[in-house]
Coordinates of C-alpha atoms in Angstrom, one line a residue:
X482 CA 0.6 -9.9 18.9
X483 CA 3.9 -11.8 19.3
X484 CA 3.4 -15.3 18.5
X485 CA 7.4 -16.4 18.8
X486 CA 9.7 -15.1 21.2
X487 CA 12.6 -15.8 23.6
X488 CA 12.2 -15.9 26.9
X489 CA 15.9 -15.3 27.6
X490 CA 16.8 -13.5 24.5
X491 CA 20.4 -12.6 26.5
X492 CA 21.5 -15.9 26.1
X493 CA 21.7 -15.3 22.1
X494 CA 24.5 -13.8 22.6
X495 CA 26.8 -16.5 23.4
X496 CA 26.4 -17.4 19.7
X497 CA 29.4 -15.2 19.3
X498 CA 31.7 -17.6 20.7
X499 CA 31.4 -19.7 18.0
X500 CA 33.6 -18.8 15.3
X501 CA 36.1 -18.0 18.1
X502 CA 35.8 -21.8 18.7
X503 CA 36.0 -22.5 15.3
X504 CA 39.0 -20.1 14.6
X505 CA 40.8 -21.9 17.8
X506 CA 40.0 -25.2 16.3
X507 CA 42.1 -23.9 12.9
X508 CA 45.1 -22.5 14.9
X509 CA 45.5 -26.1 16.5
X510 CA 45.2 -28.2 13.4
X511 CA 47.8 -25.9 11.9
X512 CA 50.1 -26.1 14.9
X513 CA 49.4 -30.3 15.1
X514 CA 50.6 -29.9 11.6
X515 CA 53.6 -28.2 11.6
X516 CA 54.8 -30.2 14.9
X517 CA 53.9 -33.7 12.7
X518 CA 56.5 -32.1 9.9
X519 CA 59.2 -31.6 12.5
X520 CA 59.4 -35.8 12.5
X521 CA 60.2 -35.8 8.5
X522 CA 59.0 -36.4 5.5
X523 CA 54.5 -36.5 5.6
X524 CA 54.1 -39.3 3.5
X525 CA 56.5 -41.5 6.0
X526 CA 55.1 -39.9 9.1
X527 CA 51.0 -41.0 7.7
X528 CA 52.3 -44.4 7.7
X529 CA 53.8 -44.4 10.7
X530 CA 50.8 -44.2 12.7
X531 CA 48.4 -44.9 9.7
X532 CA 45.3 -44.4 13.1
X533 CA 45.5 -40.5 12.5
X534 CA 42.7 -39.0 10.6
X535 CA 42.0 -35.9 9.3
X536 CA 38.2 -36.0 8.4
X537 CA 37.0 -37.1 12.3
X538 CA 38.3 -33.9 14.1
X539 CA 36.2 -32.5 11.8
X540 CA 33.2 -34.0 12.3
X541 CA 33.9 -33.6 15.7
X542 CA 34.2 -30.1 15.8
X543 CA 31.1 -29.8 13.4
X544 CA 29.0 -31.8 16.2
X545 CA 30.5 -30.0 19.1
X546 CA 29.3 -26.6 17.6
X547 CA 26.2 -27.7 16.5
X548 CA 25.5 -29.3 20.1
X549 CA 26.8 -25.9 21.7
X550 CA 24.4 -24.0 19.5
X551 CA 21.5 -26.0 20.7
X552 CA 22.4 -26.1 24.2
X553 CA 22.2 -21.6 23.3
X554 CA 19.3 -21.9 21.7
X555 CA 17.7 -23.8 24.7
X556 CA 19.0 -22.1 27.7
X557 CA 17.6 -18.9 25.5
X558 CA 14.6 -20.8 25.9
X559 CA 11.9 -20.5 22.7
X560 CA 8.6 -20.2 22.9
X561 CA 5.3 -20.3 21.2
X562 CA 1.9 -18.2 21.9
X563 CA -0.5 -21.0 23.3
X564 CA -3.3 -18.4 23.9
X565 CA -5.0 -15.3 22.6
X566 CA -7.2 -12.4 24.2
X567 CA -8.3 -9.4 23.6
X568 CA -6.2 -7.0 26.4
X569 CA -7.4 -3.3 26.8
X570 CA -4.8 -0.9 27.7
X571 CA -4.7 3.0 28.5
X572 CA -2.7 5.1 25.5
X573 CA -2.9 7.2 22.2
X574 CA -2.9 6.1 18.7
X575 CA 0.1 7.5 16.6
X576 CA 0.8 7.3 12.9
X577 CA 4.0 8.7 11.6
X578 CA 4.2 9.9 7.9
X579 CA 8.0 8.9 6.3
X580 CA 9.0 11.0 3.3
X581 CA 11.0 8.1 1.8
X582 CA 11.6 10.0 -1.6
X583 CA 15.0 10.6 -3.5
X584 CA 16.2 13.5 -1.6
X585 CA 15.7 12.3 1.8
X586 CA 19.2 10.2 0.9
X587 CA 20.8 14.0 1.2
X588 CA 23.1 13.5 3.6
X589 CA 23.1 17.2 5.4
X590 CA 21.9 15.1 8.3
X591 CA 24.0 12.1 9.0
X592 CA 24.4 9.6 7.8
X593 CA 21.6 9.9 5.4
X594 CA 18.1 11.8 6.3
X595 CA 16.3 8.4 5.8
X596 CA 18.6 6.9 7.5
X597 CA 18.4 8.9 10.3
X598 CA 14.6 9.7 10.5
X599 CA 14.4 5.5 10.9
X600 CA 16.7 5.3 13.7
X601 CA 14.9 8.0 15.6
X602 CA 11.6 5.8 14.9
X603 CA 13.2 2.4 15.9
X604 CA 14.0 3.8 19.1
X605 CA 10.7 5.7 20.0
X606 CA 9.4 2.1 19.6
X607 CA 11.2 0.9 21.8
X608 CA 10.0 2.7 24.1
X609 CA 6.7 2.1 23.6
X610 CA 4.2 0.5 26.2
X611 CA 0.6 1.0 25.7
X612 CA 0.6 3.1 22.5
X613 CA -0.4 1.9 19.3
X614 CA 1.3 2.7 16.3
X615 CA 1.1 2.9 12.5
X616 CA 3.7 3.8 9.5
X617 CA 3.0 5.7 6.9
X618 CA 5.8 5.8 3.8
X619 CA 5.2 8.2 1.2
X620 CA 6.8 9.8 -1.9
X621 CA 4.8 11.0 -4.5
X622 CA 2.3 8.9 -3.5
X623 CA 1.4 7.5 0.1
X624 CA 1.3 3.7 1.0
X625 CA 0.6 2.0 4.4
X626 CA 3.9 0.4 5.6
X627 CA 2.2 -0.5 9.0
X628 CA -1.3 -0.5 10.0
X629 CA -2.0 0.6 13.4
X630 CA -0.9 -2.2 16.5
X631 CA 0.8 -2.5 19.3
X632 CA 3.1 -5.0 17.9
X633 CA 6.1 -3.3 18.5
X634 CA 8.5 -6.3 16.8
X635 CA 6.4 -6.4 14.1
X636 CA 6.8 -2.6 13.6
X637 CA 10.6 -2.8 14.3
X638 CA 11.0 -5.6 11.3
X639 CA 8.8 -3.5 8.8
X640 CA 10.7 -0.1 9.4
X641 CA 14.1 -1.9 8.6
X642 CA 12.6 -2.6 5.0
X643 CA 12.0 1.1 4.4
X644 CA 13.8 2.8 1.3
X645 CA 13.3 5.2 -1.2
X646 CA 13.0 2.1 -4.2
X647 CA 9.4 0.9 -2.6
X648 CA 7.6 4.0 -3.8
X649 CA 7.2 3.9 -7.3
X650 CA 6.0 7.4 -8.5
X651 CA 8.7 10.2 -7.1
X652 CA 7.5 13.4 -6.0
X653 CA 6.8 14.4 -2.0
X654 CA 2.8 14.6 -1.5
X655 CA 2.5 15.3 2.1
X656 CA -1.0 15.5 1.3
X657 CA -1.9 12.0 0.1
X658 CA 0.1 10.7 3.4
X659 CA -2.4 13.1 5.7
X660 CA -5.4 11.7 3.9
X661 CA -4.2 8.2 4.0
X662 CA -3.5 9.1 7.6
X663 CA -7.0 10.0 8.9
X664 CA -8.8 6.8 7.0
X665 CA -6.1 4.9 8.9
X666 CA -6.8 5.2 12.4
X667 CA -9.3 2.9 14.4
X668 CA -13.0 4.7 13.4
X669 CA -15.3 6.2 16.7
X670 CA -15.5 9.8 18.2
X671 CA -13.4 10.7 21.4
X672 CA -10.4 8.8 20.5
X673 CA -6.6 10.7 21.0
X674 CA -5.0 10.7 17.5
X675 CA -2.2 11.9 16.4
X676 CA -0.1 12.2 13.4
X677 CA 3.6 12.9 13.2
X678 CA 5.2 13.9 9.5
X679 CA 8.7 13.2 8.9
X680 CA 10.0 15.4 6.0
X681 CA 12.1 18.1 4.3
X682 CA 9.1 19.9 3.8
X683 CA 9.5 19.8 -0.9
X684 CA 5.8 19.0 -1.7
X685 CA 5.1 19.4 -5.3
X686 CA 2.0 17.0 -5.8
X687 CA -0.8 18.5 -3.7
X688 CA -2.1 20.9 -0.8
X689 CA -1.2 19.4 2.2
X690 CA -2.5 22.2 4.2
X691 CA -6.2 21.8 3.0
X692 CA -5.7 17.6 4.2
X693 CA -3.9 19.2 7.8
X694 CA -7.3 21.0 8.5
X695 CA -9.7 18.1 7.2
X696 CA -7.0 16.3 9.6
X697 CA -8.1 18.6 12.3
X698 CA -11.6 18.6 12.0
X699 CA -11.9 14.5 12.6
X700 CA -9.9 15.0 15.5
X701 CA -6.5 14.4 14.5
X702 CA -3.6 16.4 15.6
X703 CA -0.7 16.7 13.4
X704 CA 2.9 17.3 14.9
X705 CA 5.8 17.8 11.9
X706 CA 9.5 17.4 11.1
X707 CA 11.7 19.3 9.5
X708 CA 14.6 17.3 8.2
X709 CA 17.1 18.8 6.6
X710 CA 19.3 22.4 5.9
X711 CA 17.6 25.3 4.2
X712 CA 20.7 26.3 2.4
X713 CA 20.0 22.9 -0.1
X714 CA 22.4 19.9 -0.6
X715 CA 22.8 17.4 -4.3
X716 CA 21.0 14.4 -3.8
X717 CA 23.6 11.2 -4.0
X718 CA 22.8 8.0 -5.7
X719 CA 24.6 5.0 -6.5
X720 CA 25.0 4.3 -10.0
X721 CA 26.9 1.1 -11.2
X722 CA 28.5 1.0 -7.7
X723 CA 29.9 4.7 -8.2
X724 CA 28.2 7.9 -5.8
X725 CA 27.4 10.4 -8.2
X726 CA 24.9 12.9 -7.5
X727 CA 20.6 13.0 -8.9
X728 CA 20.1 15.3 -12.1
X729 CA 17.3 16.7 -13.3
X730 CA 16.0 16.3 -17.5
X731 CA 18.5 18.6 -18.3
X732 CA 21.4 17.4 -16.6
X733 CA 21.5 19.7 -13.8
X734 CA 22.2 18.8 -10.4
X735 CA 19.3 18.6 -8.2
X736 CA 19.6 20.5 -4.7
X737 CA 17.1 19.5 -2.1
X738 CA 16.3 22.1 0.4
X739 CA 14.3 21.9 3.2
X740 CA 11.0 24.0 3.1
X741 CA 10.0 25.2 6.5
X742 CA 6.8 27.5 6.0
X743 CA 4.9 24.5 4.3
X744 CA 5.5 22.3 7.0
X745 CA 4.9 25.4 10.0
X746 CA 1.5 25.6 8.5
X747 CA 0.7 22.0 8.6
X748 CA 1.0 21.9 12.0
X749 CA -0.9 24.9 13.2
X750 CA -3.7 24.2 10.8
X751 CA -3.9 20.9 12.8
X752 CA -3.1 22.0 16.3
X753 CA 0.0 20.7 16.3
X754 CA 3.5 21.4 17.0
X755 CA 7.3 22.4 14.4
X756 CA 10.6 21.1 14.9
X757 CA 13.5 21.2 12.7
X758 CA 15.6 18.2 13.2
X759 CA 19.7 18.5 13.9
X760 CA 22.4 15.6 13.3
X761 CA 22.5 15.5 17.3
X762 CA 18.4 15.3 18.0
X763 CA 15.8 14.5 15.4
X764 CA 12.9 16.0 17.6
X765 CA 10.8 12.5 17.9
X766 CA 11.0 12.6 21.7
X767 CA 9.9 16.3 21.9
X768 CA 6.8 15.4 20.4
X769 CA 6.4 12.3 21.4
X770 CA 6.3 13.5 25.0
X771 CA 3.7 16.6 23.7
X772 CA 1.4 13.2 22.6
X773 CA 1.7 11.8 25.8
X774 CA -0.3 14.5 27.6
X775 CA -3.1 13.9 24.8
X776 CA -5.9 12.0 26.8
X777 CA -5.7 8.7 26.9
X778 CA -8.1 6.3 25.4
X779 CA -8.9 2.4 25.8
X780 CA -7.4 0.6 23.3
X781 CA -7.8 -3.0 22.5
X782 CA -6.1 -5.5 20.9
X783 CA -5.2 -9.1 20.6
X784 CA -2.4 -10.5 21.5
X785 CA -0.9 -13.6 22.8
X786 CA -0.9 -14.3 26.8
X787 CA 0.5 -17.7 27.3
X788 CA 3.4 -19.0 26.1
X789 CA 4.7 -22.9 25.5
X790 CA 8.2 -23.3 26.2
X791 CA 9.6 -25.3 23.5
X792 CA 13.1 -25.9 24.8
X793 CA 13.1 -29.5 25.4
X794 CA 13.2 -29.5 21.7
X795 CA 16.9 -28.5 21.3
X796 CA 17.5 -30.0 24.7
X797 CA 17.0 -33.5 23.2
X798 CA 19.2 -32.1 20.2
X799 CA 22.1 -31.3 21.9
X800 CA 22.4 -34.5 23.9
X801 CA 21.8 -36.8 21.0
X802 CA 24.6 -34.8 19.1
X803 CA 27.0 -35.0 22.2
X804 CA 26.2 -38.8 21.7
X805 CA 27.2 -39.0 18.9
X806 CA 30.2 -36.8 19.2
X807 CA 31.1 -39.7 21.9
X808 CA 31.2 -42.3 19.8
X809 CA 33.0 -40.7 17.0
X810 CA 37.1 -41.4 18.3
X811 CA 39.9 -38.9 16.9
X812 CA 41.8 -41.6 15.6
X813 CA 40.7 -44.9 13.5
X814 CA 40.1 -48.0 15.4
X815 CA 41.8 -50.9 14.0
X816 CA 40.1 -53.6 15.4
X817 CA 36.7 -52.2 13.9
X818 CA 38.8 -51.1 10.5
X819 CA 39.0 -54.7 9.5
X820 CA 35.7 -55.8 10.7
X821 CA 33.2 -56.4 7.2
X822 CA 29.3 -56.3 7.8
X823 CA 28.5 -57.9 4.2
X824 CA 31.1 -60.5 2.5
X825 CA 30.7 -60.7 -1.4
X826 CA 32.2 -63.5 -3.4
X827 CA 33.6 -62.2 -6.4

């Protein structure tokens, strides 16, 4: 459900000219100036033609921007969901499970694991069409980031959020995220689920393989992802705007290594499927396409149909600004100078 978009987002883009208006705006009041100072003394020069002023260029420029924007904005053209219905489409309904503790900011997969792992995700929703989707962060607990939707810009905005600071407790419990996992997908028989885990495998908190084949028994299949290097990496962290590296109670470094076997038997015990992620392919697609030959169920969901354009709106704006922009001259008028709306007597 979308209930704001742009019908021609491309135009957005022309927004970029604007500082280069504005920096073109600078270069000439600094070259008018310097050609000004050629004549002599400033002082004798601003009484010489005592018209010039420096503030209405800048309004002027202000107003012209501000109409240009507008006129962006509308040929963009906004618009606001009108109407709502229910729309059944064809797909599968996918969770993913993000280890968002400390040591997925390793950086043996660049730029960061995290980082990583959430561009992999932003783009498999991008490609979305009829699937539903749900996110799943967890550390040493599990949370729901997203519920499961088919809101795709919803799901992008939320995903942008994720870091290692929203889960409280510390720890990697892949087992919590699988049991928050199968209570989170739409309830009825028959329906294609399927959970993908995003991890370097160090779970500590519970057994994730007894939750794969409860998983498994309700129908879910769970796919997993190995991120990380087995040979272990330090953990950085940014401490008083300085890198240093996570240590443990006793001041040791910690080294975070990725823990294959864990995460192997996840997957079989859920009918699912390995892969270990590289900096050049995360392995999202891979499964992704795997999920796509699931069966594909009738999904419903609300979302808006109809859309209200709403660019008359900045239509009206830019024109009254241009107006205005009119009547405001470069130069003082001294006929309207001297002319006085109220008198006083002193």
């Amino acid at each position: 459900m979308q209930l704001f978009r742009f019908a021609n987002p491309d135009f957005l883009y022309l927004l970029l000219l604007l500082p280069v208006i504005l920096i073109l705006f600078i270069i000439d009041c600094i070259r008018k100036k310097r050609a000004l100072l050629r004549f002599g003394n400033s002082g004798l020069v601003k009484s010489l033609i005592p018209e010039m002023s420096r503030i209405r260029p800048l309004i002027k420029i202000i107003l012209q921007i501000t109409a240009i924007s507008a006129g962006i904005i509308m040929l963009a053209r906004p618009q606001f969901g009108s109407k709502i219905e229910d729309v059944k489409k064809q797909g599968v309904e996918v969770i993913i499970a993000l280890d968002v503790s400390n040591s997925m900011l390793a950086e043996d997969i660049q730029p960061d694991r995290l980082t990583r792992a959430k561009q992999a995700i932003s783009r498999l929703v991008d490609n979305l069409d009829n699937d539903k989707i749900g996110l799943i962060v967890f550390a040493g607990d599990a949370y729901t980031q997203i519920p499961v939707t088919t809101d795709y810009v919803s799901a992008k905005m939320f995903l942008s959020t994720i870091n290692p600071d929203m889960v409280p407790k510390q720890g990697t419990a892949i087992g919590a995220a699988i049991s928050l996992g199968i209570r989170s997908f739409s309830p009825g028989e028959g329906k294609s689920k399927a959970m993908i885990i995003i991890t370097d495998g160090e779970n500590h908190e519970d057994d994730p393989v007894k939750n794969a084949e409860e998983a498994s028994k309700a129908g879910i299949v769970i796919h997993t992802i190995g991120i990380g290097s087995t040979e272990g990496v330090p953990v950085p962290m940014l401490i008083n705007g300085k890198k240093e590296y996570l240590k443990d109670r006793d001041g040791n470094t910690v080294i975070t290594k990725l823990d294959e076997d864990i995460l192997k038997k996840i997957a079989i015990s859920a009918s699912g499927s390995y892969v270990r992620a590289s900096n050049s392919n995360i392995g999202l697609d891979e499964i992704f396409s795997e999920i796509k030959k699931m069966k594909k169920q009738e999904l419903e969901s609300s979302m808006y149909t109809e859309y209200n354009d709403q660019f008359q709106i900045f239509a009206a704006i830019a024109l009254f600004i241009l107006l205005v922009d009119f009547m405001v001259m470069d130069r003082k008028n001294r006929k309207l100078a001297n002319l006085r709306l109220f008198k006083f007597k002193v």
